[in-house]
mmCIF file of C-alpha atoms (C1' of nucleotides) in Angstrom:
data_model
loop_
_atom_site.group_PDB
_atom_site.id
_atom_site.type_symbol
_atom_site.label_atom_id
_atom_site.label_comp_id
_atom_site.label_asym_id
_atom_site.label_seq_id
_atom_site.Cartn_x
_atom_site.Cartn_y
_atom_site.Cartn_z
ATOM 1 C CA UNK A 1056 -119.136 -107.038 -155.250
ATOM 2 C CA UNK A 1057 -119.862 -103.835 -153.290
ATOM 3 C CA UNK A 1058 -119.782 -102.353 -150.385
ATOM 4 C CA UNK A 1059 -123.003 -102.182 -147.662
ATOM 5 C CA UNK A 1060 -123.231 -98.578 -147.509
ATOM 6 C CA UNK A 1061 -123.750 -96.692 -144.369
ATOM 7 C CA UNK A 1062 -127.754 -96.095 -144.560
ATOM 8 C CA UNK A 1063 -128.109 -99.991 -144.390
ATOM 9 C CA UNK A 1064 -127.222 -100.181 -140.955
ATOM 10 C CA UNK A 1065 -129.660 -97.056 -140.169
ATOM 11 C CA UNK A 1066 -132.637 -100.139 -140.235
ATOM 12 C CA UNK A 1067 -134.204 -101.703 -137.782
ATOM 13 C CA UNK A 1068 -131.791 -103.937 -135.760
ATOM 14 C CA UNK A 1069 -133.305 -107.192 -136.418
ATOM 15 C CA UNK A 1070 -134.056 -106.664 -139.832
ATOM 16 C CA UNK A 1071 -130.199 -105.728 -140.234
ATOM 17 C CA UNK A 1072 -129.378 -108.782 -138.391
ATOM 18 C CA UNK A 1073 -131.863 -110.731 -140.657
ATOM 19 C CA UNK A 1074 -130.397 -109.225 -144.044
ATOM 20 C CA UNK A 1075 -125.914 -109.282 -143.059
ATOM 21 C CA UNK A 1076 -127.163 -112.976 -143.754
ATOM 22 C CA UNK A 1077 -125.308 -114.249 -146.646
ATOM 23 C CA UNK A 1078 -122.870 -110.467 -146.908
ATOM 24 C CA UNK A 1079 -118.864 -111.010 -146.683
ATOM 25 C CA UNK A 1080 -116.977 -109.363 -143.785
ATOM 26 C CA UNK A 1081 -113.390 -108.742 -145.133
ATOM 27 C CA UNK A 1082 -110.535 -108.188 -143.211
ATOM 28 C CA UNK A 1083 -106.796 -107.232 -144.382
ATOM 29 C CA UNK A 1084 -103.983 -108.281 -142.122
ATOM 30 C CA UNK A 1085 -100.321 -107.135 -144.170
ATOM 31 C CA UNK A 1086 -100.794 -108.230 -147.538
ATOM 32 C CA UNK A 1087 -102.950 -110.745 -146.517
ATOM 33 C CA UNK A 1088 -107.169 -110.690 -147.070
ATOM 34 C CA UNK A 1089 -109.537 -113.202 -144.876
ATOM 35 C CA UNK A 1090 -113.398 -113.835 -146.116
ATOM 36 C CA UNK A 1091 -116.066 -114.879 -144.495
ATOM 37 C CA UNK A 1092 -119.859 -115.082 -145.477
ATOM 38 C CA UNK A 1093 -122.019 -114.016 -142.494
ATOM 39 C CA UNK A 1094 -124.001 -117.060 -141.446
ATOM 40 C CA UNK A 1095 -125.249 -116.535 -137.981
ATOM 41 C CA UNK A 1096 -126.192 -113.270 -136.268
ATOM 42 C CA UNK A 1097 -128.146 -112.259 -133.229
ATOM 43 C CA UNK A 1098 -129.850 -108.689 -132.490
ATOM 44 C CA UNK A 1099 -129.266 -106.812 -129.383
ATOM 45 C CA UNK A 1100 -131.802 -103.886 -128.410
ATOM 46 C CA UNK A 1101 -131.311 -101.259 -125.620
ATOM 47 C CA UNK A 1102 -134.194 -101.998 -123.445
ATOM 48 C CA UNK A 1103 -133.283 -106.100 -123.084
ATOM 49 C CA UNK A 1104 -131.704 -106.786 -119.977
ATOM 50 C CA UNK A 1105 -129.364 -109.069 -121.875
ATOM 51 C CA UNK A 1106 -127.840 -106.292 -124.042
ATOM 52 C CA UNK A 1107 -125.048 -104.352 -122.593
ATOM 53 C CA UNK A 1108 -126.312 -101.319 -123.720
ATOM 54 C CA UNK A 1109 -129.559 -102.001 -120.842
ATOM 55 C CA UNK A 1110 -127.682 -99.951 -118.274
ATOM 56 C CA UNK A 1111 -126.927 -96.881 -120.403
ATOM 57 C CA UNK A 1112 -123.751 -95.274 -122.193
ATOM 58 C CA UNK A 1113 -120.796 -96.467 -119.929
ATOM 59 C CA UNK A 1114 -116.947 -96.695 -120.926
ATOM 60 C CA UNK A 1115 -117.275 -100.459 -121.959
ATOM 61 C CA UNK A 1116 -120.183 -99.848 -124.209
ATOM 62 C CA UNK A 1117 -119.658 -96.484 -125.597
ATOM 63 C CA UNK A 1118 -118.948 -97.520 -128.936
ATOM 64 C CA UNK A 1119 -122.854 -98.889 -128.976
ATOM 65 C CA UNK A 1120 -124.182 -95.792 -128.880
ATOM 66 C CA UNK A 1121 -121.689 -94.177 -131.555
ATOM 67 C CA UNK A 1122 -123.192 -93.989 -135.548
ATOM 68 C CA UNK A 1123 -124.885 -97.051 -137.399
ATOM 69 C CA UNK A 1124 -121.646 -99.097 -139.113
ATOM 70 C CA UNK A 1125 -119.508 -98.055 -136.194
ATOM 71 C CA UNK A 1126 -117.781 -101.597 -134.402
ATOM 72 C CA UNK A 1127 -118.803 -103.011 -130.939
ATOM 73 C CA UNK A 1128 -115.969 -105.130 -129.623
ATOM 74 C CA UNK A 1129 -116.053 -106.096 -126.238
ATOM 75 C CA UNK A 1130 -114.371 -109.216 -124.255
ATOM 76 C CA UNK A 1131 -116.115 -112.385 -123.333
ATOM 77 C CA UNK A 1132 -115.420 -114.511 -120.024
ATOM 78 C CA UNK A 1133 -111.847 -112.665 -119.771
ATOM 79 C CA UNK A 1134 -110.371 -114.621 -122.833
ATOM 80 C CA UNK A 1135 -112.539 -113.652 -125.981
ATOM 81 C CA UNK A 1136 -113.305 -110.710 -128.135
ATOM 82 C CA UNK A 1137 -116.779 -110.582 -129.623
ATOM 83 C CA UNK A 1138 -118.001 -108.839 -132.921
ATOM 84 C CA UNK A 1139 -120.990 -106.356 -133.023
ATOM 85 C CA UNK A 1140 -122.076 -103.314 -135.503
ATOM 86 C CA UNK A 1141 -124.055 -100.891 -134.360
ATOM 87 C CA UNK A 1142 -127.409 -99.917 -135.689
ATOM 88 C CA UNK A 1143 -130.154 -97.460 -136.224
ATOM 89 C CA UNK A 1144 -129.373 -93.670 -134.843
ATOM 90 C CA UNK A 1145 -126.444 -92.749 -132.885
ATOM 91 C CA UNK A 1146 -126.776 -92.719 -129.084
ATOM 92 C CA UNK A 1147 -129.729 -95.065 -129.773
ATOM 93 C CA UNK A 1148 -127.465 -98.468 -127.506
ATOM 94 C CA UNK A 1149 -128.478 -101.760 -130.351
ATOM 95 C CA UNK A 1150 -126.289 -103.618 -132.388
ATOM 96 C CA UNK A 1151 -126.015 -106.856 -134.052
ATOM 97 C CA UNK A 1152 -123.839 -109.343 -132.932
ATOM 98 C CA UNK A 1153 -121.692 -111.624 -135.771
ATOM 99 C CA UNK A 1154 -121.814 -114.907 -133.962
ATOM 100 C CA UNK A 1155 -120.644 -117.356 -137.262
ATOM 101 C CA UNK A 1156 -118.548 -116.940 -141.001
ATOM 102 C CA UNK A 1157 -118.151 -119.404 -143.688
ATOM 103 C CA UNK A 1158 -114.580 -119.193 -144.301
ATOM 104 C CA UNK A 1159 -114.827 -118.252 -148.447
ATOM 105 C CA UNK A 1160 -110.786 -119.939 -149.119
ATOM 106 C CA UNK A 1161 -111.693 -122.529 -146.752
ATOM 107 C CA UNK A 1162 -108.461 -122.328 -144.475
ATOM 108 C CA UNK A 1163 -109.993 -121.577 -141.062
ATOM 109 C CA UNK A 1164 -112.726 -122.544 -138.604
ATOM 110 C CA UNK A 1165 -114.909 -119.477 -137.674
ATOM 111 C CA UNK A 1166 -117.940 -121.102 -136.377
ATOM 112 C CA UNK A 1167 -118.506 -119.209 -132.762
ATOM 113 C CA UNK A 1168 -118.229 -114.987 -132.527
ATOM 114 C CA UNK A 1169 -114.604 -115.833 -130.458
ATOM 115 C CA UNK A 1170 -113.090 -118.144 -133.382
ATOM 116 C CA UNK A 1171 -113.791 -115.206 -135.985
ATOM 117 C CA UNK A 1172 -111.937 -112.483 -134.026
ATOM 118 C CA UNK A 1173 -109.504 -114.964 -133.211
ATOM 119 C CA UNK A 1174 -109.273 -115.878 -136.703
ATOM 120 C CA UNK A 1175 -109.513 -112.686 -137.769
ATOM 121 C CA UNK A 1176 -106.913 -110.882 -135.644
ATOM 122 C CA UNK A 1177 -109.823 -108.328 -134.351
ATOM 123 C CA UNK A 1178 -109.061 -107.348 -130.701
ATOM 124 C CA UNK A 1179 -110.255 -104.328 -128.690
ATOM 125 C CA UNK A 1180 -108.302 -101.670 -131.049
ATOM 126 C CA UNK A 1181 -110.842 -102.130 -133.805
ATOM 127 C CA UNK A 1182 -113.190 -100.791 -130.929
ATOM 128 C CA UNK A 1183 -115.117 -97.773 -132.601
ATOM 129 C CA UNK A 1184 -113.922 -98.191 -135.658
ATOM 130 C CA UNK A 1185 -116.293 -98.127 -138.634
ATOM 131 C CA UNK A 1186 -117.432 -100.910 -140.952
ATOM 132 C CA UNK A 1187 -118.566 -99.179 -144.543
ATOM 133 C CA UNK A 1188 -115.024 -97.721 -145.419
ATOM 134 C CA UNK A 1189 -113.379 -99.208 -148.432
ATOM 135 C CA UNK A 1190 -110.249 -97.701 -147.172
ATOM 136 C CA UNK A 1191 -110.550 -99.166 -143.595
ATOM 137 C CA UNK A 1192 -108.639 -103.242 -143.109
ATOM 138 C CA UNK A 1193 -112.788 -104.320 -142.121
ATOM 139 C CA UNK A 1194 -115.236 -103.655 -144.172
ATOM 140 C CA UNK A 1195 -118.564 -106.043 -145.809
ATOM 141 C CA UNK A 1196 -119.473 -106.390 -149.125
ATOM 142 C CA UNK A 1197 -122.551 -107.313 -150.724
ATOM 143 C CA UNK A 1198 -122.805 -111.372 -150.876
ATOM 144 C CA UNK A 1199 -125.476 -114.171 -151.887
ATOM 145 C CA UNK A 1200 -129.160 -113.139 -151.349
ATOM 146 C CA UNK A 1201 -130.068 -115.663 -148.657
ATOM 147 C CA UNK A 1202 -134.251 -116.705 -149.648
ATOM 148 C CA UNK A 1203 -136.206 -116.084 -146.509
ATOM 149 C CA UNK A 1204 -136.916 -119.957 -146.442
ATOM 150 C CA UNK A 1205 -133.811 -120.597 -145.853
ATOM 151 C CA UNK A 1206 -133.166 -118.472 -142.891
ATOM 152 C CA UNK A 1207 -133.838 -119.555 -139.341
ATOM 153 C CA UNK A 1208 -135.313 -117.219 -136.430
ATOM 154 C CA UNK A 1209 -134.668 -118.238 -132.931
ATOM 155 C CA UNK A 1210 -133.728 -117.507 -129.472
ATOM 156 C CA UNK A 1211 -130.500 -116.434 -128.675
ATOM 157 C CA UNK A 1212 -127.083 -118.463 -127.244
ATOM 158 C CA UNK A 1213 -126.294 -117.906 -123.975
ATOM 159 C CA UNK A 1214 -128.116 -115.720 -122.418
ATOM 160 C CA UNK A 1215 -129.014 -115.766 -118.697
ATOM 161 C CA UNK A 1216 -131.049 -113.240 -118.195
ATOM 162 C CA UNK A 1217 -134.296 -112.048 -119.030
ATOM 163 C CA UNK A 1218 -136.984 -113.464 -120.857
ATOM 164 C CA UNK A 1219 -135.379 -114.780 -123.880
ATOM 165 C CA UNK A 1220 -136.186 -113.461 -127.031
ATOM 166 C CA UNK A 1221 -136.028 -115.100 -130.750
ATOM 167 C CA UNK A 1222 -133.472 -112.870 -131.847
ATOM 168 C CA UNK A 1223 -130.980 -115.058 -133.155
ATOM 169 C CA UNK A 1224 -130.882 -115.327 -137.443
ATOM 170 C CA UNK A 1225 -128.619 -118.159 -139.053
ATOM 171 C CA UNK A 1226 -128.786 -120.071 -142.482
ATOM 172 C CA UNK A 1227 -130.516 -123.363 -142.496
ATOM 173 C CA UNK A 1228 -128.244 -126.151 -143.072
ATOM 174 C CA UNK A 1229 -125.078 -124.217 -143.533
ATOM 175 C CA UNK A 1230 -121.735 -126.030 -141.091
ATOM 176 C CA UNK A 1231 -120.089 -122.987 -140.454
ATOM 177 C CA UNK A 1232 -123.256 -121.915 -137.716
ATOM 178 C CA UNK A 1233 -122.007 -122.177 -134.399
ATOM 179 C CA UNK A 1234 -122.119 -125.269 -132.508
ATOM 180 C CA UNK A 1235 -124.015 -123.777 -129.114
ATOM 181 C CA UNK A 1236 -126.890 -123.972 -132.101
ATOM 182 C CA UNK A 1237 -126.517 -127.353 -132.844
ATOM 183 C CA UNK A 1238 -126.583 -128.544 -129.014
ATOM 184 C CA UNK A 1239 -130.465 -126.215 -129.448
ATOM 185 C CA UNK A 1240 -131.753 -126.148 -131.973
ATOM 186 C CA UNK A 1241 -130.177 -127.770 -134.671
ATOM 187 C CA UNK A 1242 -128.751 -126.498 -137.988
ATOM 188 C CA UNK A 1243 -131.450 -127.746 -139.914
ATOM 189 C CA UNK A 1244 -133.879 -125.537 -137.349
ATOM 190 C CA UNK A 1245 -135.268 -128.978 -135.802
ATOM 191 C CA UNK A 1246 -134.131 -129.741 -132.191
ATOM 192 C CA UNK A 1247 -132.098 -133.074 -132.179
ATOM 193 C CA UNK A 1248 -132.810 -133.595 -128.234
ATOM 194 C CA UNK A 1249 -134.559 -131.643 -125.291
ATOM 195 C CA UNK A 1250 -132.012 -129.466 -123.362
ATOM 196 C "C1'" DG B 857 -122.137 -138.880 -130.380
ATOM 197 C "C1'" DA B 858 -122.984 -136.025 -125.615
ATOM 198 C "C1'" DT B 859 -121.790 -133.623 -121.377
ATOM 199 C "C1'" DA B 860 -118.760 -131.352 -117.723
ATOM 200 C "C1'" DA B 861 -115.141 -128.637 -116.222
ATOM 201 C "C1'" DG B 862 -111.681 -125.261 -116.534
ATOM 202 C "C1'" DA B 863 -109.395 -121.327 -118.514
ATOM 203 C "C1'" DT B 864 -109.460 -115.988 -117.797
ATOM 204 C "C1'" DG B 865 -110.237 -110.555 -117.060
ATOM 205 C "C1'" DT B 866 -113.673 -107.037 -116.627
ATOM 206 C "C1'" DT B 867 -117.831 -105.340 -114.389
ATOM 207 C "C1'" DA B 868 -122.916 -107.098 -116.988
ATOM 208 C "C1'" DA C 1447 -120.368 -113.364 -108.522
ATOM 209 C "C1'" DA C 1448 -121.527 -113.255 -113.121
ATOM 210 C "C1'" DC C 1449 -120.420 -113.142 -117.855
ATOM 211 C "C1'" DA C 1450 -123.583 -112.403 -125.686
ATOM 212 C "C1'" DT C 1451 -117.243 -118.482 -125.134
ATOM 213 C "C1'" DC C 1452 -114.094 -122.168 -126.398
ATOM 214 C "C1'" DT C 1453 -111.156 -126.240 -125.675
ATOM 215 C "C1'" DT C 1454 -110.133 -130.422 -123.572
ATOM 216 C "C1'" DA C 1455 -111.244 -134.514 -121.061
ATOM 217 C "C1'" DT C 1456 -114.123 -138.279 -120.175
ATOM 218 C "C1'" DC C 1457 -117.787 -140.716 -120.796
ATOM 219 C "C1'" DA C 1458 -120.663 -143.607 -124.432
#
DNA sequence: GATAAGATGTTA
DNA sequence: AACATCTTATCA
């Protein structure tokens, strides 16, 4: 495997969020190396009023607006972290959130963006850090091309605000997708009741 | 299986 | 007051 060099993250957000499908976020904890396939992603823009970048550069979302491949961790309902790497040009504000990971050795459950950092041990000091150093303890590799039939487009989880948008990318049929995509939507991208 | 409530800290 | 979430409890 290699590494996703920096230029991939210089794309358009949601064809970055589109193509981390099926790539392997590693992380190194002591001697010890977690795996996990990317499965579910969703794409945040800076002119969306759900984004947190929609309200300019401020302290909490500074790292947003820092280079493509630079990490976006911010905390969720006071008990959380959440996952994001920043895309296209620097002081641009859009990122892709990492909402679900197939656990590769099969040991842990990392189906939600809080289980993986969590899991994962990633907390607010990997905050502007950078994601396509070999040398860092977070990097992705290059994983199993995903065939576009097998990827599912569709709104986003959770959000309030705003006109929702179908910016949300998982793989069709795979368990390790979150379960707020189950309750709409369904795995299998066919709804299994009306919200 | 589904649905509701509660936990918790920062600032949307 | 709201929030890019998760776990537990209580139905069925």
């Amino acid at each position: 495997m290699s590494i996703i060099p920096h230029s991939f993250y210089l794309q358009n957000t949601l064809i970055v969020a589109r193509e981390l499908l099926g790539k392997v976020l590693f992380r190194r904890i002591d001697s010890k190396i977690f795996r996990g396939m990317i499965v579910e992603t969703e794409a945040y823009l800076p002119n969306d009023p759900a984004s947190h970048s929609f309200h300019g550069r401020t302290k909490r979302t500074d790292a947003m607006f820092g280079q493509p491949g630079t990490l976006y961790i911010y905390l969720i309902y006071g008990l959380y972290h959440c996952l994001n790497i920043v895309t296209e040009r620097e002081n641009f504000g859009a990122a892709v959130l990492i909402r679900a990971l197939e656990d590769l050795d099969h040991e842990h459950d990392m189906s939600g963006p809080g289980k993986i950092c969590k899991v994962m041990n990633i907390g607010m000091d990997c905050n502007h850090r950078h994601i396509f150093s070999h040398q860092s303890d977070i990097w992705i590799e290059n994983g199993e091309k995903v065939s576009v039939q097998n990827i599912v487009q569709t709104t986003r989880v959770g959000i309030t605000k705003a006109t929702e948008q179908p910016w949300r990318f998982y793989i069709r049929g795979n368990k390790s997708v979150s379960r707020t995509c189950i309750n709409f939507g369904a795995r299998n991208g066919t709804r299994t009741h009306t919200p």
